[in-house]
Amino acid sequence: MTKERLYLFDTTLRDGQQTPGIDFSLEEKAAVAAMLDRLGIDYVEGGYPGANPADTEFFQRRRTHRAVFTAFGMTKRAGRSVDNDPGIQALLQADSAAICFVAKSWDYHVRVALGATNEENLQGIRESIAAAKAAGREAMLDCEHFFDGFKANRDYALACAKTALEAGARWIVLCDTNGGTLPDEISEIVKEVTSVVPGEKLGIHAHNDTGNAVANSLAAVDAGVRQIQGTLNGVGERCGNASLTTLIPTLMLKPAYHERFEIGVTREALATLTDVSHAFDEILNRTPDRQAPYVGASAFATKAGIHASAIVKEPETYEHVKPEEIGNRRRMLVSDQAGRSNLLAELARFGLEVDRKDPRLDGLLADIKAREAAGYAYEAADASLELLARRRLGHVPAFFEVEGFRVDVERRYNAVGDLVTVSEAVVKVKVNGERRMSVEEGNGPVNALDRALRKDLGDLSSAIEDLELVDFKVRILNGGTEAVTRVLIESRDGEGNRWFTVGVSPNIIDASFEALLDAVVFKLVKTMPEMQAAAE
Amino acid sequence: MTKERLYLFDTTLRDGQQTPGIDFSLEEKAAVAAMLDRLGIDYVEGGYPGANPADTEFFQRRRTHRAVFTAFGMTKRAGRSVDNDPGIQALLQADSAAICFVAKSWDYHVRVALGATNEENLQGIRESIAAAKAAGREAMLDCEHFFDGFKANRDYALACAKTALEAGARWIVLCDTNGGTLPDEISEIVKEVTSVVPGEKLGIHAHNDTGNAVANSLAAVDAGVRQIQGTLNGVGERCGNASLTTLIPTLMLKPAYHERFEIGVTREALATLTDVSHAFDEILNRTPDRQAPYVGASAFATKAGIHASAIVKEPETYEHVKPEEIGNRRRMLVSDQAGRSNLLAELARFGLEVDRKDPRLDGLLADIKAREAAGYAYEAADASLELLARRRLGHVPAFFEVEGFRVDVERRYNAVGDLVTVSEAVVKVKVNGERRMSVEEGNGPVNALDRALRKDLGDLSSAIEDLELVDFKVRILNGGTEAVTRVLIESRDGEGNRWFTVGVSPNIIDASFEALLDAVVFKLVKTMPEMQAAAE
């Protein structure tokens, strides 16, 4: 049985740009477009030329090779000709292979928001599509508020779709603009629309306002549409658009879909999806969502003692898809309930092959449990766990020794009478038997400590030049008088590696210093394998 | 037409505890249980007594009043009697109104993971349910991997459900344990199950591994189940469970559901949902998801763009539900009309009656917006907000003045050669024109500062004797180089009053001191009304 082709339309650079807090630079837009092109997306909507200078500049040339580079804009306004509508002209001047027009398909909005007649709106659709076609472009129509419009005035909503079809639109996209429609309604309404517009010319544009953007997209496909609009990691206005990052694996790995459909993404490209998702977060300078379907760091992580041992035995009966298919991996979290098999799996991941009967395992396991009971959260601090294991197994050289440190934070009036706070840290270390003291100021005690610690480690300094502290989380455990402070630190290096370390102490400075120390030592272990080998 | 009752079962404290990075303390579990009880959840699953000491201790007494407090655990193991199964005994000893057993319903797992026979597994279900009933508890069964099990061996999966039903289980919950099932499959399979177990005794437990946890839960309800299991903000193993925070508004506000069903949550409670969601994030020390359906800060936000102006005209035609219904609000990133009336309501809550036209309101409003933009989280720090308002309105006397402080944290070897860390703080204040210096040690810089600050405030000291710092939370905002630290402090006094204060600064010590200062001044304001009056 031959499969039907499903088309993916990405609007990360247009609807995604509407996300509160997201504001792409030209360079970022170019990077995202290239990323989507490599991934195998069919249409990349680059933005709204004419709406703002950045988008206009972005459309001075085509930004994709395989994907159809698409410009977004409104249909012709009522009361003026296509030639006299600056919006339309900006779209026709933009260097895109396709134009996606948006038009109201809810008669109420035509009247209230546009102050136009229903026929004027249809005329706008007809002439805009025709103008794009005449200019040799692929034309499509986003029907705004289609589902609400359909419920309010079925015939008019359908008339908008039909008009676009007759004018030569390749795609008529049904938009759930406010995101309030539920899967059942989507499928009922789409089925009715297919009696007017053939499914192979219909698209769906879903938002996540009820948490159903993905389900609504799938329901629309089941009901006949053949184009799905969405965004990377589900960014988009309000609660976001349908996440292509979630839909792509479902379409490619779930029998219900891959047996009936094929998309432009290859298996090889699918295996890069986790990286693509994280690279996009890097561009947005966001911490990746650990719980994201398929690509999240926790998507294939198991903490439960009750499952862990069995999963190690036979992962496929516990995982709905293979993590490797999307470039993700299985994670066994060492936690309270964790057992020997968990630990062995983790050690293997660290590249530490240990015999199941190795007596050192008991010591390590006891160690981990005692420390987790004391507040260490190793499931959130891989690097500290790996260091703990390597130390127990004798794989960590004593790179340097910390003799002590001091931190002063003082708030006082400075010479010109302003109240200022100065943080200063002194760290005393021994490297290769040589004593070194460093003093640094920082915008806080931890920052000062971090800088003083890394200021001068002798020969080791070069290895940690590119180390950077990116996040710092503090938690007070079992609040009250015997409160213990847990500090989680996220570090990053030049190659974009990220690792997490943890420190626990009644004293926040001690806890922070412990996590900082682990962050540095972990980096040294990774960049100096030869010293590591020497230690074994 | 009378509505059918739908039951909500919350597993935040059990499945949510499996979330990588989440590790509730006893106090946090109690706080979450109380929160869920107030919200109107029907069943609150508190954890797994017997699995770890914390959960066992949590079940030493019932933690909810309205909600059915539920314990989770495995069914009887093969080859031993109920009396000799420590797991079952721990459940029977736990003080819960209901017991939710989990059992394999996939014959493959019975054989491979349990190494038991199908009949032994059924016997475990039968006798475990019976034992719970005999102990006067409400009993229910979570059928693990039910959907995969059903596809592999329909009859056996159904036999598990039927066995529980016949043994007297109130609920048989169909679990999509690995989260891989899609909405269509869910509804097909649930329909078949209803031929064996009546829908009013069926529940659904969905995970978000394909981004369909919410859709799967709704599909199951449409197919007949009457209990939904989920968690606050969708926390849970791997990609999380179905989010009750998303499902509750859909069930109460969407005609397709509220016309057919009713749940235990009142309209008044629904209006607190946004606060509940954020309060839960505070407990987790997580940044709330701005794009979360219904409760996210962006859920009703519109960027100045093609929609904004029209939305101001007629919001209801652009919003799928009213933000106020869930205690959220519209955010127009162009202008914010909500501000003033919100503020007046807050002030009234503090007992500050201010005229709507009072010019000082504009200054205060501007102040609050500027400070919130800088990182102050007033929704989580009432006391600091009240102080800010009282200061602007001239209701706060200058109790004392801080001239400066100094904190030293030093790690060094002590006389007997142990590595110790000593924290010492000096605070210089002026009370009634009189200069006072205090020095104190603490188990950390903040504790030392707190003690030094309160050590000697002259005549004021008596008023703050019973003040106690109970919790301290730190978060780094907009990570990276310009990172700003936000410190939230919870204080308590002898009468059990609790109040929250906030401090923000690039320097964690400055931020902490600001929050400590607010905590002390707030207490003074409350205990010295006469001085306050004098200030007016």
PDB file of C-alpha atoms in Angstrom, chain A residues 182-183 208-213 215, chain B residues 183 186 204 206-222 228-229 231 234 240-248 250-251 257 293-294:
ATOM      1  CA  LEU A 182     -11.294  20.451  21.389  1.00  0.00           C
ATOM      2  CA  PRO A 183     -10.234  17.381  19.351  1.00  0.00           C
ATOM      3  CA  ASN A 208      -2.226  24.835  22.825  1.00  0.00           C
ATOM      4  CA  ASP A 209      -4.674  26.839  24.959  1.00  0.00           C
ATOM      5  CA  THR A 210      -6.401  23.687  26.190  1.00  0.00           C
ATOM      6  CA  GLY A 211      -3.267  21.532  26.059  1.00  0.00           C
ATOM      7  CA  ASN A 212      -4.567  19.852  22.889  1.00  0.00           C
ATOM      8  CA  ALA A 213      -2.506  21.420  20.082  1.00  0.00           C
ATOM      9  CA  ALA A 215      -4.089  16.084  19.582  1.00  0.00           C
TER      10      ALA A 215
ATOM     11  CA  PRO B 183      -6.256   9.257  21.699  1.00  0.00           C
ATOM     12  CA  ILE B 186      -7.576   5.020  24.085  1.00  0.00           C
ATOM     13  CA  ILE B 204      -7.795   6.765  33.318  1.00  0.00           C
ATOM     14  CA  ALA B 206      -2.397   9.051  31.194  1.00  0.00           C
ATOM     15  CA  HIS B 207       1.195  10.183  30.653  1.00  0.00           C
ATOM     16  CA  ASN B 208       2.423  12.870  28.295  1.00  0.00           C
ATOM     17  CA  ASP B 209       5.048  10.994  26.281  1.00  0.00           C
ATOM     18  CA  THR B 210       3.364  11.886  22.983  1.00  0.00           C
ATOM     19  CA  GLY B 211       2.019  15.228  24.201  1.00  0.00           C
ATOM     20  CA  ASN B 212      -1.464  13.718  24.478  1.00  0.00           C
ATOM     21  CA  ALA B 213      -1.965  13.193  28.225  1.00  0.00           C
ATOM     22  CA  VAL B 214      -4.808  15.705  28.370  1.00  0.00           C
ATOM     23  CA  ALA B 215      -6.391  14.530  25.101  1.00  0.00           C
ATOM     24  CA  ASN B 216      -6.138  10.886  26.188  1.00  0.00           C
ATOM     25  CA  SER B 217      -7.864  11.684  29.475  1.00  0.00           C
ATOM     26  CA  LEU B 218     -10.695  13.488  27.657  1.00  0.00           C
ATOM     27  CA  ALA B 219     -10.977  10.679  25.084  1.00  0.00           C
ATOM     28  CA  ALA B 220     -11.307   8.171  27.937  1.00  0.00           C
ATOM     29  CA  VAL B 221     -14.056  10.253  29.566  1.00  0.00           C
ATOM     30  CA  ASP B 222     -15.892  10.480  26.232  1.00  0.00           C
ATOM     31  CA  ILE B 228      -9.316  11.011  35.921  1.00  0.00           C
ATOM     32  CA  GLN B 229      -5.891  10.678  37.501  1.00  0.00           C
ATOM     33  CA  THR B 231      -1.100  15.938  38.818  1.00  0.00           C
ATOM     34  CA  GLY B 234       1.434  17.976  34.937  1.00  0.00           C
ATOM     35  CA  GLY B 240       4.695  13.971  33.243  1.00  0.00           C
ATOM     36  CA  ASN B 241       1.088  12.974  33.922  1.00  0.00           C
ATOM     37  CA  ALA B 242      -2.107  14.542  32.651  1.00  0.00           C
ATOM     38  CA  SER B 243      -2.205  18.047  34.126  1.00  0.00           C
ATOM     39  CA  LEU B 244      -5.228  18.577  36.382  1.00  0.00           C
ATOM     40  CA  THR B 245      -4.384  22.262  36.181  1.00  0.00           C
ATOM     41  CA  THR B 246      -5.302  22.076  32.495  1.00  0.00           C
ATOM     42  CA  LEU B 247      -8.120  19.523  32.739  1.00  0.00           C
ATOM     43  CA  ILE B 248     -10.110  21.226  35.507  1.00  0.00           C
ATOM     44  CA  THR B 250     -11.659  22.419  30.399  1.00  0.00           C
ATOM     45  CA  LEU B 251     -14.103  20.232  32.331  1.00  0.00           C
ATOM     46  CA  TYR B 257     -18.008  18.802  29.311  1.00  0.00           C
ATOM     47  CA  PRO B 293      -2.765  26.521  29.372  1.00  0.00           C
ATOM     48  CA  TYR B 294      -5.233  28.624  31.391  1.00  0.00           C
TER      49      TYR B 294
END
